[in-house]
CSV table of C-alpha atoms in Angstrom, one decimal:
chain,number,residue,atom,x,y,z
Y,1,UNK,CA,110.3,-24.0,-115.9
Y,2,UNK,CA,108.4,-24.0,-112.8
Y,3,UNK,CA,109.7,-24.7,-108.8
Y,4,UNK,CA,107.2,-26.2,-106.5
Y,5,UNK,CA,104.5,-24.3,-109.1
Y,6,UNK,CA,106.4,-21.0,-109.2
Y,7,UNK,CA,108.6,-19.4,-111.4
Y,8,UNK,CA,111.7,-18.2,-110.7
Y,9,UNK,CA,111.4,-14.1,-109.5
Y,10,UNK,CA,107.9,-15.0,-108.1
Y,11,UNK,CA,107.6,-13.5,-104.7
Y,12,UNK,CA,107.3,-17.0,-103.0
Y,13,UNK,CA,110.5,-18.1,-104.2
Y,14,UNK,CA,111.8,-15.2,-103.4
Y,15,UNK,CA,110.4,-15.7,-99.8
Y,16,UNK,CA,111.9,-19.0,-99.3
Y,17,UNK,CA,115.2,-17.8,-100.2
Y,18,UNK,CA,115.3,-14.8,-98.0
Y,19,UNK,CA,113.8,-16.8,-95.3
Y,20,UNK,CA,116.6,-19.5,-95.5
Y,21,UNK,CA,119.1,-16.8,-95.8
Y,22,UNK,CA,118.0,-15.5,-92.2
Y,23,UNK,CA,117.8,-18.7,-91.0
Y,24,UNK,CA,121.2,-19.7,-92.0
Y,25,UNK,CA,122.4,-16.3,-90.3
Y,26,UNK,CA,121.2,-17.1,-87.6
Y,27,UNK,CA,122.5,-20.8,-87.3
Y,28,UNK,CA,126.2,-19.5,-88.0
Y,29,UNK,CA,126.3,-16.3,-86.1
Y,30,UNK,CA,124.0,-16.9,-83.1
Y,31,UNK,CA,120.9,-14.9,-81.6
Y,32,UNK,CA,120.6,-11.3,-83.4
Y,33,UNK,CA,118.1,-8.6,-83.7
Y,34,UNK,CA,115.4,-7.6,-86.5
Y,35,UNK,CA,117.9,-4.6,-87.6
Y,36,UNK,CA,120.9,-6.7,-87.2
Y,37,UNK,CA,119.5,-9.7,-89.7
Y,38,UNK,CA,118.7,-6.3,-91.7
Y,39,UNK,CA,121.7,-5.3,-91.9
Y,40,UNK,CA,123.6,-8.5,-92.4
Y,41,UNK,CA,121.2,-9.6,-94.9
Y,42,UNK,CA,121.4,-6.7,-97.0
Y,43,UNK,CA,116.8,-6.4,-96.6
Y,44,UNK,CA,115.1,-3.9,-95.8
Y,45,UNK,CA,113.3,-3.8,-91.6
Y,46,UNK,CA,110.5,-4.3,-93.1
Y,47,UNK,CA,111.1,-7.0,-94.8
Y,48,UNK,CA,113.4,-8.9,-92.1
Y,49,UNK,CA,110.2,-8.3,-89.7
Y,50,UNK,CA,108.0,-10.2,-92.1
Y,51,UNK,CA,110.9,-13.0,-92.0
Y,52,UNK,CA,111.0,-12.8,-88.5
Y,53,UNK,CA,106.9,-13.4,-88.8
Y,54,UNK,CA,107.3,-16.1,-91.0
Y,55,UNK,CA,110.0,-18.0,-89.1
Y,56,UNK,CA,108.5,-18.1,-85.9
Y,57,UNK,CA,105.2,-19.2,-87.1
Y,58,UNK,CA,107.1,-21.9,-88.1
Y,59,UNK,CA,108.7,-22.7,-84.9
Y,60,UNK,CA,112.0,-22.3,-86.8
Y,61,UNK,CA,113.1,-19.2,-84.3
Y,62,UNK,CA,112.3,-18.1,-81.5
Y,63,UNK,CA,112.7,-14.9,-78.7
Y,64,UNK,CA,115.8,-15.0,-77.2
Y,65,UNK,CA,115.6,-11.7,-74.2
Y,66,UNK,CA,116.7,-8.2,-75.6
Y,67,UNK,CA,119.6,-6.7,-77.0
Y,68,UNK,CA,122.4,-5.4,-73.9
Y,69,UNK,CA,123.2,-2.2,-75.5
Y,70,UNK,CA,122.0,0.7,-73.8
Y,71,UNK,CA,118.8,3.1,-75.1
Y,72,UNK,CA,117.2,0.6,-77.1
Y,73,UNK,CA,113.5,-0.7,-76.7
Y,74,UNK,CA,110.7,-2.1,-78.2
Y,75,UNK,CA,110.3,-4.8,-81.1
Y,76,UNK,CA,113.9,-3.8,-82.3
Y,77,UNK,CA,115.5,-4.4,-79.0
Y,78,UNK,CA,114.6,-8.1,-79.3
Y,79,UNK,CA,117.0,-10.6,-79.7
Y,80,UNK,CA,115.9,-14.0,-82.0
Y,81,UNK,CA,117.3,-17.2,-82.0
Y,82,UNK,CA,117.1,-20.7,-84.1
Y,83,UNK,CA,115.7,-23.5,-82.6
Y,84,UNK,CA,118.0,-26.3,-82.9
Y,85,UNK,CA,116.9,-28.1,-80.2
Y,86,UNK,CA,113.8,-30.3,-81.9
Y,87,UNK,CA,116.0,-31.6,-85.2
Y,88,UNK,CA,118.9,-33.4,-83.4
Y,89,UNK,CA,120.9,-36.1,-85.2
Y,90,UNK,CA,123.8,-38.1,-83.8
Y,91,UNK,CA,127.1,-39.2,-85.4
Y,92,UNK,CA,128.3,-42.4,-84.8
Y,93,UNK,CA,131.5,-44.3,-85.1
Y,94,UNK,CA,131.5,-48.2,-85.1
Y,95,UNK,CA,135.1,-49.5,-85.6
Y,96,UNK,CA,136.2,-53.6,-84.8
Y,97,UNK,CA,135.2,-53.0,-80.8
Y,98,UNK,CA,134.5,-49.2,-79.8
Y,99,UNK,CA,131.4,-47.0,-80.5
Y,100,UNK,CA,131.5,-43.3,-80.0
Y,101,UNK,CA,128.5,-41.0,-80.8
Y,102,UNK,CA,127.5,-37.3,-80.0
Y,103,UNK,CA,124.1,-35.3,-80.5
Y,104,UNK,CA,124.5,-32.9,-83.7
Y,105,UNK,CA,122.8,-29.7,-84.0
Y,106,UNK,CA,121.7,-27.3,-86.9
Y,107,UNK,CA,123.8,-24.7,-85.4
Y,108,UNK,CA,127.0,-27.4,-84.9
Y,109,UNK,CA,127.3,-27.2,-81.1
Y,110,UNK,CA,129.5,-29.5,-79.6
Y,111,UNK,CA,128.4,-32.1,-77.2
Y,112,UNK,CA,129.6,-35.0,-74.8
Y,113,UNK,CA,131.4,-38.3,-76.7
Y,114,UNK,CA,129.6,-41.1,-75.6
Y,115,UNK,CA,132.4,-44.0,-75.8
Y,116,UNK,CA,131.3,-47.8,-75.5
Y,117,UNK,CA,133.3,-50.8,-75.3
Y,118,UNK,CA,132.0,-53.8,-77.3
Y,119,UNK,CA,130.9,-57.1,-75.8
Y,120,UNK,CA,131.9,-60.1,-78.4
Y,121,UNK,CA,128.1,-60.6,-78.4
Y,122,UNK,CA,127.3,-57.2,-79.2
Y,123,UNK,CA,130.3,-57.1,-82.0
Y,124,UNK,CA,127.4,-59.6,-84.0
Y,125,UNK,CA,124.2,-58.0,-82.9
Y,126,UNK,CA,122.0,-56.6,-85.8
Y,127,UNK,CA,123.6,-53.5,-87.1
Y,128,UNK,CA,120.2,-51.8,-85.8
Y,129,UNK,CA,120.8,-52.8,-82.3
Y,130,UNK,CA,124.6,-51.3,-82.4
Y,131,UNK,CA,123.4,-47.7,-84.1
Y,132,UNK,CA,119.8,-47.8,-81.4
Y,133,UNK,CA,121.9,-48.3,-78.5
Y,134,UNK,CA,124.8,-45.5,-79.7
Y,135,UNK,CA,122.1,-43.1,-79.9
Y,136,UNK,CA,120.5,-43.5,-76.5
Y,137,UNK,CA,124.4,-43.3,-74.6
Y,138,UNK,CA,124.8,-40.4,-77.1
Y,139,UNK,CA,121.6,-38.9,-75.9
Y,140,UNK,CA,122.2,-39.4,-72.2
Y,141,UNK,CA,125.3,-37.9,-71.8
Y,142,UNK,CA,123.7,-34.8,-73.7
Y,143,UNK,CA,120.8,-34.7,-71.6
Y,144,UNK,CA,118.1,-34.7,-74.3
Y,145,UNK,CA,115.3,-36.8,-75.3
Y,146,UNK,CA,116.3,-39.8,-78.0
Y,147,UNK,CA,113.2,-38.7,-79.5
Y,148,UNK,CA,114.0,-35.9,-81.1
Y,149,UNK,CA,116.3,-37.5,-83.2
Y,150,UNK,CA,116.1,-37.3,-86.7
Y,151,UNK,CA,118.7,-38.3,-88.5
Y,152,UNK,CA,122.2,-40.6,-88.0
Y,153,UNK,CA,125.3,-40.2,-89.8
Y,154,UNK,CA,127.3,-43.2,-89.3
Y,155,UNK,CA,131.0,-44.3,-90.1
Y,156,UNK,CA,132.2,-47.7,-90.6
Y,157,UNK,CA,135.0,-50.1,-91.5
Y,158,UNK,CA,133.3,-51.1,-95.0
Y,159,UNK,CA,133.3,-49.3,-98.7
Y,160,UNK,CA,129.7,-47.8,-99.2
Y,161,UNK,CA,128.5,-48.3,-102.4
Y,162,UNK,CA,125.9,-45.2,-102.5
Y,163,UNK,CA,124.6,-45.8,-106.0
Y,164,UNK,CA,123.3,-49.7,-105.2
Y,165,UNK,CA,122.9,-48.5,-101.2
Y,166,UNK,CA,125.3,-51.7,-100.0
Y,167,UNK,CA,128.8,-52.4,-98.5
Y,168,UNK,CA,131.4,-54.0,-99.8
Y,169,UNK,CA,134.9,-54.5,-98.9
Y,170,UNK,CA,134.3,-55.5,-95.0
Y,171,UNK,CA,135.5,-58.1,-93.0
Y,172,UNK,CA,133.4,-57.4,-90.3
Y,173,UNK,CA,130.6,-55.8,-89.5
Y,174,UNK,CA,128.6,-59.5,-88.6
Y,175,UNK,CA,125.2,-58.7,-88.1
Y,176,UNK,CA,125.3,-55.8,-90.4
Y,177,UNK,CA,122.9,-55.6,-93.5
Y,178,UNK,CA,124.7,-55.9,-97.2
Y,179,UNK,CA,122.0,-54.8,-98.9
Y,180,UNK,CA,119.9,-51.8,-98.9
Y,181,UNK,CA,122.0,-50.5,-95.6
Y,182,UNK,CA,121.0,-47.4,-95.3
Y,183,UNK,CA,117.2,-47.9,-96.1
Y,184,UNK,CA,117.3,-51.2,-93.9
Y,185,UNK,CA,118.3,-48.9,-91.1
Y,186,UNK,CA,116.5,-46.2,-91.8
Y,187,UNK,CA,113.5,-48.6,-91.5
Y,188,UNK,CA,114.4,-49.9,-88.3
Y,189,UNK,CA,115.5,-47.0,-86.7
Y,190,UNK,CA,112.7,-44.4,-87.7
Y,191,UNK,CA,115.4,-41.7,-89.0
Y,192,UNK,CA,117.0,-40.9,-92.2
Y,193,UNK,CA,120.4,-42.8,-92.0
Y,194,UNK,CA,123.5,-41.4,-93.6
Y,195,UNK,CA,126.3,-44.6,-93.7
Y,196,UNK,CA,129.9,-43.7,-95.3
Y,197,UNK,CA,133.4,-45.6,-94.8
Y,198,UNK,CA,135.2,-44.0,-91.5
Y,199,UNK,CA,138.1,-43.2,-94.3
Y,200,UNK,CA,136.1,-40.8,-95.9
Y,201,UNK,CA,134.9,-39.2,-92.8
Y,202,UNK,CA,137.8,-38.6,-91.5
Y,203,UNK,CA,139.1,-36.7,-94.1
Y,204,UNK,CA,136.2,-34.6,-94.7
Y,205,UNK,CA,137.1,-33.5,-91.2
Y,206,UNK,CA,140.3,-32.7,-92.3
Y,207,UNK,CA,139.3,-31.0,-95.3
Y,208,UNK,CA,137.3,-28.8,-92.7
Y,209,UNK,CA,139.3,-28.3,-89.5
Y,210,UNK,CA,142.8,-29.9,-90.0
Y,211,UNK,CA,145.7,-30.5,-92.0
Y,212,UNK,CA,143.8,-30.6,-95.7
Y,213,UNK,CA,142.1,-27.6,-95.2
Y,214,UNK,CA,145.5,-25.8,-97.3
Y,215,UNK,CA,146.3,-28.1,-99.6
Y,216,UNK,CA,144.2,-28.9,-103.3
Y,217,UNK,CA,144.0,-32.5,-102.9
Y,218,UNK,CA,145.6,-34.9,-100.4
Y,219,UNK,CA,145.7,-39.1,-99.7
Y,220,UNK,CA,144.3,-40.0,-96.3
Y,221,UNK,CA,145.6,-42.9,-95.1
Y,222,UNK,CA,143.6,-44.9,-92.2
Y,223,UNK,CA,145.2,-47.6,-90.0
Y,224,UNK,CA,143.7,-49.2,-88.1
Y,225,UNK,CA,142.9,-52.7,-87.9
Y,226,UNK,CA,142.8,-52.7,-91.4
Y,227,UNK,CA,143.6,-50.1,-93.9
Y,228,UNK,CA,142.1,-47.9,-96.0
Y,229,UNK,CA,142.2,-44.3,-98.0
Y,230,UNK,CA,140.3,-41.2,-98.3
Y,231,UNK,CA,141.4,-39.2,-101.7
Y,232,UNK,CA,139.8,-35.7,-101.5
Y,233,UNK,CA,140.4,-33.8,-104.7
Y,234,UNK,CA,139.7,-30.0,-104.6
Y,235,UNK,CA,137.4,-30.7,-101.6
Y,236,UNK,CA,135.7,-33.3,-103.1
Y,237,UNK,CA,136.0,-37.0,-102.2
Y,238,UNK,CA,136.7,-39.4,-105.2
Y,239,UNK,CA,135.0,-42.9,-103.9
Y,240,UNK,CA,135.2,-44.4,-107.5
Y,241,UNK,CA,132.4,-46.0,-109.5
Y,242,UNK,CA,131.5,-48.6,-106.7
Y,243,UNK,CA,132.7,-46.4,-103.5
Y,244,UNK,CA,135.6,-48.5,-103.5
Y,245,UNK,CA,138.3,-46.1,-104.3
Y,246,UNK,CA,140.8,-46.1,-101.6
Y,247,UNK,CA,140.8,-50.2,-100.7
Y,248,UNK,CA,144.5,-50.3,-101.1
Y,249,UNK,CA,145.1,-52.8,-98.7
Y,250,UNK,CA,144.3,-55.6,-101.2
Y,251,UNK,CA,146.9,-55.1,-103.0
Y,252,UNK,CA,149.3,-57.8,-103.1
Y,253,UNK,CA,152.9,-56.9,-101.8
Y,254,UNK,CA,155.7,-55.2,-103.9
Y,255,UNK,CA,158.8,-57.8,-104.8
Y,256,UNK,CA,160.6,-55.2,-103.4
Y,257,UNK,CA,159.2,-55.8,-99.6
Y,258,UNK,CA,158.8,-59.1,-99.4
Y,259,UNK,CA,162.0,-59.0,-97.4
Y,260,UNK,CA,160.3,-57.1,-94.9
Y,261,UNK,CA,157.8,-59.6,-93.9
Y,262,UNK,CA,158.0,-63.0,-96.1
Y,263,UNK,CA,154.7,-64.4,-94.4
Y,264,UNK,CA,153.0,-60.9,-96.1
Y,265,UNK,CA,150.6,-61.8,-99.3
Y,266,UNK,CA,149.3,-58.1,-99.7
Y,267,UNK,CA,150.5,-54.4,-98.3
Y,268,UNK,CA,148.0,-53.8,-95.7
Y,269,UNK,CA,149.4,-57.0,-93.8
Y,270,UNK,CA,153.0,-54.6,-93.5
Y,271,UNK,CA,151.3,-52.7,-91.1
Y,272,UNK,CA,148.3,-55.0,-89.5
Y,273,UNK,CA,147.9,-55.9,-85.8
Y,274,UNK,CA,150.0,-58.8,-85.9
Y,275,UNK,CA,153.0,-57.0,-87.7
Y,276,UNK,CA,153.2,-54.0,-85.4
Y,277,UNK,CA,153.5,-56.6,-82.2
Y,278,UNK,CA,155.8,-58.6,-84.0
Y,279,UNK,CA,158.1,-55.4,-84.9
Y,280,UNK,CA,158.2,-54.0,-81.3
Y,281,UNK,CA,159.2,-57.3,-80.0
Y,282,UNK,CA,162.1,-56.8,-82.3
Y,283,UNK,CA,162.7,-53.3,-81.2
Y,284,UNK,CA,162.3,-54.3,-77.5
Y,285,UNK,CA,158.6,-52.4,-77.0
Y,286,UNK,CA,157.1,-54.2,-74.2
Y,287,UNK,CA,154.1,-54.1,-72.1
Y,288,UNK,CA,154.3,-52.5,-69.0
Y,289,UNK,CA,154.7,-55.4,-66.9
Y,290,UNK,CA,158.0,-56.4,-69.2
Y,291,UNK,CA,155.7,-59.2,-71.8
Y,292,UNK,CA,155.1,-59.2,-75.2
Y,293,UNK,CA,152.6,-55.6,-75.8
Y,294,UNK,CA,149.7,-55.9,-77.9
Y,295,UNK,CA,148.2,-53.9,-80.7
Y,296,UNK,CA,146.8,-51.5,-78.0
Y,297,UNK,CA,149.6,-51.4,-75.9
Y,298,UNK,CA,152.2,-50.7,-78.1
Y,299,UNK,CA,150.3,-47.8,-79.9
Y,300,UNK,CA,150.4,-45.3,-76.8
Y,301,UNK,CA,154.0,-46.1,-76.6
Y,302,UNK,CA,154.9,-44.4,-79.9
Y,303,UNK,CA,154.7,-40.9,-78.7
Y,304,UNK,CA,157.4,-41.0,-76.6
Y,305,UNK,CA,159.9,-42.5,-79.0
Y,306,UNK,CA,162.5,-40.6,-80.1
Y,307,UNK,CA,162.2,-39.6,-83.8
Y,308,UNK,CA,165.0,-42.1,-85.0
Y,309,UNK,CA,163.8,-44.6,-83.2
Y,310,UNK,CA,164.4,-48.2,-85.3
Y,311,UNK,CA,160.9,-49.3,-84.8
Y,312,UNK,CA,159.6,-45.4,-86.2
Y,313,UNK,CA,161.9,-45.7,-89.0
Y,314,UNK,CA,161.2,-49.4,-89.6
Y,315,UNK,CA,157.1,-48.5,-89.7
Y,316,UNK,CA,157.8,-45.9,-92.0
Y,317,UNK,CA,159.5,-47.9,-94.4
Y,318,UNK,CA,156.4,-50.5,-94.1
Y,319,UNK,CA,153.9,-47.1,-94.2
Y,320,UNK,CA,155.9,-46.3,-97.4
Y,321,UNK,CA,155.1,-49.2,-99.3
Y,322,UNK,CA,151.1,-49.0,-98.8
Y,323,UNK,CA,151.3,-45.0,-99.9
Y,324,UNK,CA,153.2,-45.6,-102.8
Y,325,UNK,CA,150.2,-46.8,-104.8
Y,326,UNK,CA,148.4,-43.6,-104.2
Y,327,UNK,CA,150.8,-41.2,-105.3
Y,328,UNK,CA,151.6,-43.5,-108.6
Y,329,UNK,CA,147.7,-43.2,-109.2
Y,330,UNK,CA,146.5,-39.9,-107.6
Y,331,UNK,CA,150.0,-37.7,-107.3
Y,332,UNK,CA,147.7,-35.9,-104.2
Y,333,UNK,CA,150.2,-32.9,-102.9
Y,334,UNK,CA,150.2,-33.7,-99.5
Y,335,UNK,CA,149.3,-37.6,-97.7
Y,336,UNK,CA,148.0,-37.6,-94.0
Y,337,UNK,CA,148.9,-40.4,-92.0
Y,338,UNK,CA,145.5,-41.6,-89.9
Y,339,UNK,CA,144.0,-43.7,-87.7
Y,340,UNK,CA,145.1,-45.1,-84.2
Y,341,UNK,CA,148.5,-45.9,-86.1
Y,342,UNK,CA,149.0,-42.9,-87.6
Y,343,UNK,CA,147.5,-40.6,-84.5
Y,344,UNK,CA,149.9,-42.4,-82.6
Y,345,UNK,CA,153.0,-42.3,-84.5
Y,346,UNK,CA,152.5,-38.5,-85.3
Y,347,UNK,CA,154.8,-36.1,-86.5
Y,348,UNK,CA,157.9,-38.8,-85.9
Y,349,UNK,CA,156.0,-41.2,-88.3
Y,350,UNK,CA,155.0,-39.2,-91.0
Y,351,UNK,CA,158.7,-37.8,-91.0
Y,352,UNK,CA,160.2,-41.4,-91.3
Y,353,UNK,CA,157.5,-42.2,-94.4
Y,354,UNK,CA,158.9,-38.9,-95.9
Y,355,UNK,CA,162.8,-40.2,-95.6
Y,356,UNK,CA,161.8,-43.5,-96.9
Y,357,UNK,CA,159.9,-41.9,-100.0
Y,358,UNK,CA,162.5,-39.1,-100.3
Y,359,UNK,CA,165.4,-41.8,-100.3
Y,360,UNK,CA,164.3,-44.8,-102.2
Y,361,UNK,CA,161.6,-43.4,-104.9
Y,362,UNK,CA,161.1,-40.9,-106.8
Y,363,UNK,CA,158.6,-39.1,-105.0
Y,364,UNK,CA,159.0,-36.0,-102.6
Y,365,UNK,CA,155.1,-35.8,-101.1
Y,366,UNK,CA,154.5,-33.9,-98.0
Y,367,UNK,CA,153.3,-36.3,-95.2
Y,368,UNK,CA,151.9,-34.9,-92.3
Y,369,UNK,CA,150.7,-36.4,-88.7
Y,370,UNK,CA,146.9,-35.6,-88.6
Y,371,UNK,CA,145.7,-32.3,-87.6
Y,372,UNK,CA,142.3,-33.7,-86.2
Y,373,UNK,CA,143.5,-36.4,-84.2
Y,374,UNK,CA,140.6,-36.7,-82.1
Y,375,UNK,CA,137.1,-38.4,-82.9
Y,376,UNK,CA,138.4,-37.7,-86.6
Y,377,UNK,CA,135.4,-39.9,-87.8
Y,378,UNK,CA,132.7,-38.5,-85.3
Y,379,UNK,CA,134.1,-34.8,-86.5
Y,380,UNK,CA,133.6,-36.0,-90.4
Y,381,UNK,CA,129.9,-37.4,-89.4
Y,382,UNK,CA,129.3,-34.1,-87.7
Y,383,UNK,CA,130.1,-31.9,-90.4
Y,384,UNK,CA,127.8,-34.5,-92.8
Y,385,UNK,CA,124.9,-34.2,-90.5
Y,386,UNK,CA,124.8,-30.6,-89.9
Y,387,UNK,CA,124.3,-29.9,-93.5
Y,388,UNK,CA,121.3,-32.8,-93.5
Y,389,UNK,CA,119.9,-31.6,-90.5
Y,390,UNK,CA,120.4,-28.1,-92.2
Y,391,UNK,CA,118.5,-29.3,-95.2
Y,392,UNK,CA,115.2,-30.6,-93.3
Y,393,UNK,CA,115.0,-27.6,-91.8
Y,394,UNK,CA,114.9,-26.0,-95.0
Y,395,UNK,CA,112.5,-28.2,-96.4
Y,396,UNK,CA,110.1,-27.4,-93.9
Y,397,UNK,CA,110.9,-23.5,-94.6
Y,398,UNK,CA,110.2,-24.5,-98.4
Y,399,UNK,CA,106.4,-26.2,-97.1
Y,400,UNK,CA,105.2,-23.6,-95.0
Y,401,UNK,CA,106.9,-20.4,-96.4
Y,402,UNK,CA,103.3,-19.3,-98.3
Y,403,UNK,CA,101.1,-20.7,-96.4
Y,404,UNK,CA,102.0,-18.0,-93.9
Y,405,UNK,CA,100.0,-14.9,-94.8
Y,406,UNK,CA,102.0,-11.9,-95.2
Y,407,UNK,CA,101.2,-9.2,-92.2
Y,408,UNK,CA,98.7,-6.3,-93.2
Y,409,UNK,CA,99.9,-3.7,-94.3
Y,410,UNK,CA,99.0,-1.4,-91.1
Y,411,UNK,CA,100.4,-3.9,-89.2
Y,412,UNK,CA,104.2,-3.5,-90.4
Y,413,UNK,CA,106.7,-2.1,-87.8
């Protein structure tokens, strides 16, 4: 079996991965020296100066000044560092009326949100137009040319069905392609395009950096304007056969809460817009002027409710009913309660779900407040991108890897 035309053990292969290796060295650790990607490495100085050769004829790496400790000169004293400044991507998150997107780099660096409110006449512009426009304000507030972007990894309200390349399950999203999304995008834009429901985002930031980084498998639970799931098994994310593992929200209601809310045909109304206003009304959560509170304005009010509050322990119970599902299917060992809801009714919340589910079923599931509570879905996009952005780097490495020539022999440091 042949790679690219060479076998496995042939000295180009062998290249390429000892190339990559550096590479990746230097992406996670930051600027180091020939002896240090030596040493780290586990090659020879030799062999890490021919890397170094390689590399930089690629325009992978480049000089980065000279090593601060004391007594050391020459080729060994200089310090090398990866470009990640010509491969940019940008994550972007389109829920029902904000967009946020930030610049990704190889290395992972963090840069500036870019937050946008949404016009009702931009809420229907072409999906193309929404993403273009993300990635300029993104752009901007990083200082860096639009141009050099790549690649886009994009969450949305909508099931992705990777295998056909089309959403489904989305009740918005107006001037939005069905069909051939990603490749529609892709066309228009000029970059690759990565598109996955912000559900699924979201938890693979949590799998990374929050509260599922301990646990073997956990529920993610997003409310927001609607409501959806994330079920990350092992560190991998189960979507289903259509991508559509995790719409829970259809569901039609239990017999056993139609008490709650009569005018409720399936469990994702418990907990939309509509019911949350009408439940602080009836727990006395106003706006600040003393009216009725919306959606928005009753969501930064949960914080500083006490942790018995009625309305906390009457969301939980309604919370309770939409997890249920998932731990009679998936029995995940701990659920994370996301989204603007679930962000904003934090630890209190997830402790009021875990009375109601200790109390009146059988299950004793840990529920936890998120542990990323900011940007969750631009954090998940990141963490996607990087490894794409990753990948075309090493591509390139891949292409260009033997048509360097190796350094004569006399030449060698």
């Amino acid at each position: 079996m042949t790679t690219r035309g060479r076998t496995p053990g042939q000295p180009g292969l062998l290249r390429v991965l000892n190339d990559r290796a550096a590479l990746e060295l230097l992406l996670d650790d930051g600027p180091l020296t020939r002896n240090e990607i030596a040493q780290r490495t586990g090659l020879s100085k030799p062999t890490a100066a021919e890397i170094i050769r390689r590399l930089e004829a690629a325009a992978l790496i480049r000089e980065a000044g000279t090593a601060p400790q004391a007594g050391r000169r020459g080729p060994s004293a200089v310090v090398y560092e990866a470009i990640t400044d010509r491969d940019l991507g940008v994550a972007v998150d389109v829920q029902l009326v904000d967009v946020r997107s930030t610049v990704v780099d190889a290395a992972g660096r963090t840069f500036p949100v870019a937050t946008h409110t949404m016009s009702p006449a931009e809420m229907r512009a072409p999906g193309a137009d929404i993403v273009a426009a993300a990635i300029s304000r993104a752009a901007a507030a990083a200082g860096v040319d639009p141009d050099l972007v790549t690649a886009v990894s994009i969450g949305v309200q909508a099931s992705v069905d990777h295998a056909t390349d089309t959403l489904i399950f989305t009740d918005g999203l107006p001037g939005w392609p069905r069909d051939r999304v990603a490749a529609t995008l892709s066309a228009a834009l000029g970059v690759r395009v990565v598109i996955e429901n912000d559900a699924n985002l979201a938890a693979i930031a949590e799998r990374n950096m929050g509260a599922g980084r301990t646990p073997g498998s956990f529920a993610l639970f997003w409310m927001a304007e609607g409501l959806g799931m994330a079920l990350d098994l092992g560190g991998h994310l189960h979507t289903g056969a259509s991508g559509a593992a995790g719409e829970i929200g259809y569901l039609g209601v239990p017999a056993d809460a139609r008490s709650i809310d009569p005018t409720a045909t399936i469990v994702a109304d418990l907990i939309s817009e509509s019911a949350i206003i009408a439940l602080a009304a009836e727990h006395g959560i106003t706006a600040p002027d003393g009216t009725a509170a919306d959606w928005r304005q009753v969501l930064p009010q949960l914080p500083g409710l006490p942790e018995q509050h009625p309305f906390t322990t009457a969301l939980g119970e309604r919370v309770g009913h939409n997890v249920l599902p998932a731990l009679a299917v998936a029995d995940p060992e701990t659920v994370v309660l996301h989204g603007p809801t679930g962000i904003a009714g934090g630890p209190a919340l997830a402790a009021a779900v875990t009375a109601w589910l200790r109390t009146r079923t059988r299950w004793s599931t840990a529920v936890v407040a998120p542990g990323v509570p900011d940007t969750p879905v631009l954090h998940g996009a990141r963490h996607v991108l990087i490894d794409v952005v990753r990948t075309a780097l090493a591509d390139r490495l891949e292409r260009i890897s033997d048509d360097v020539p190796a350094p004569d022999p006399a030449e060698r440091p």
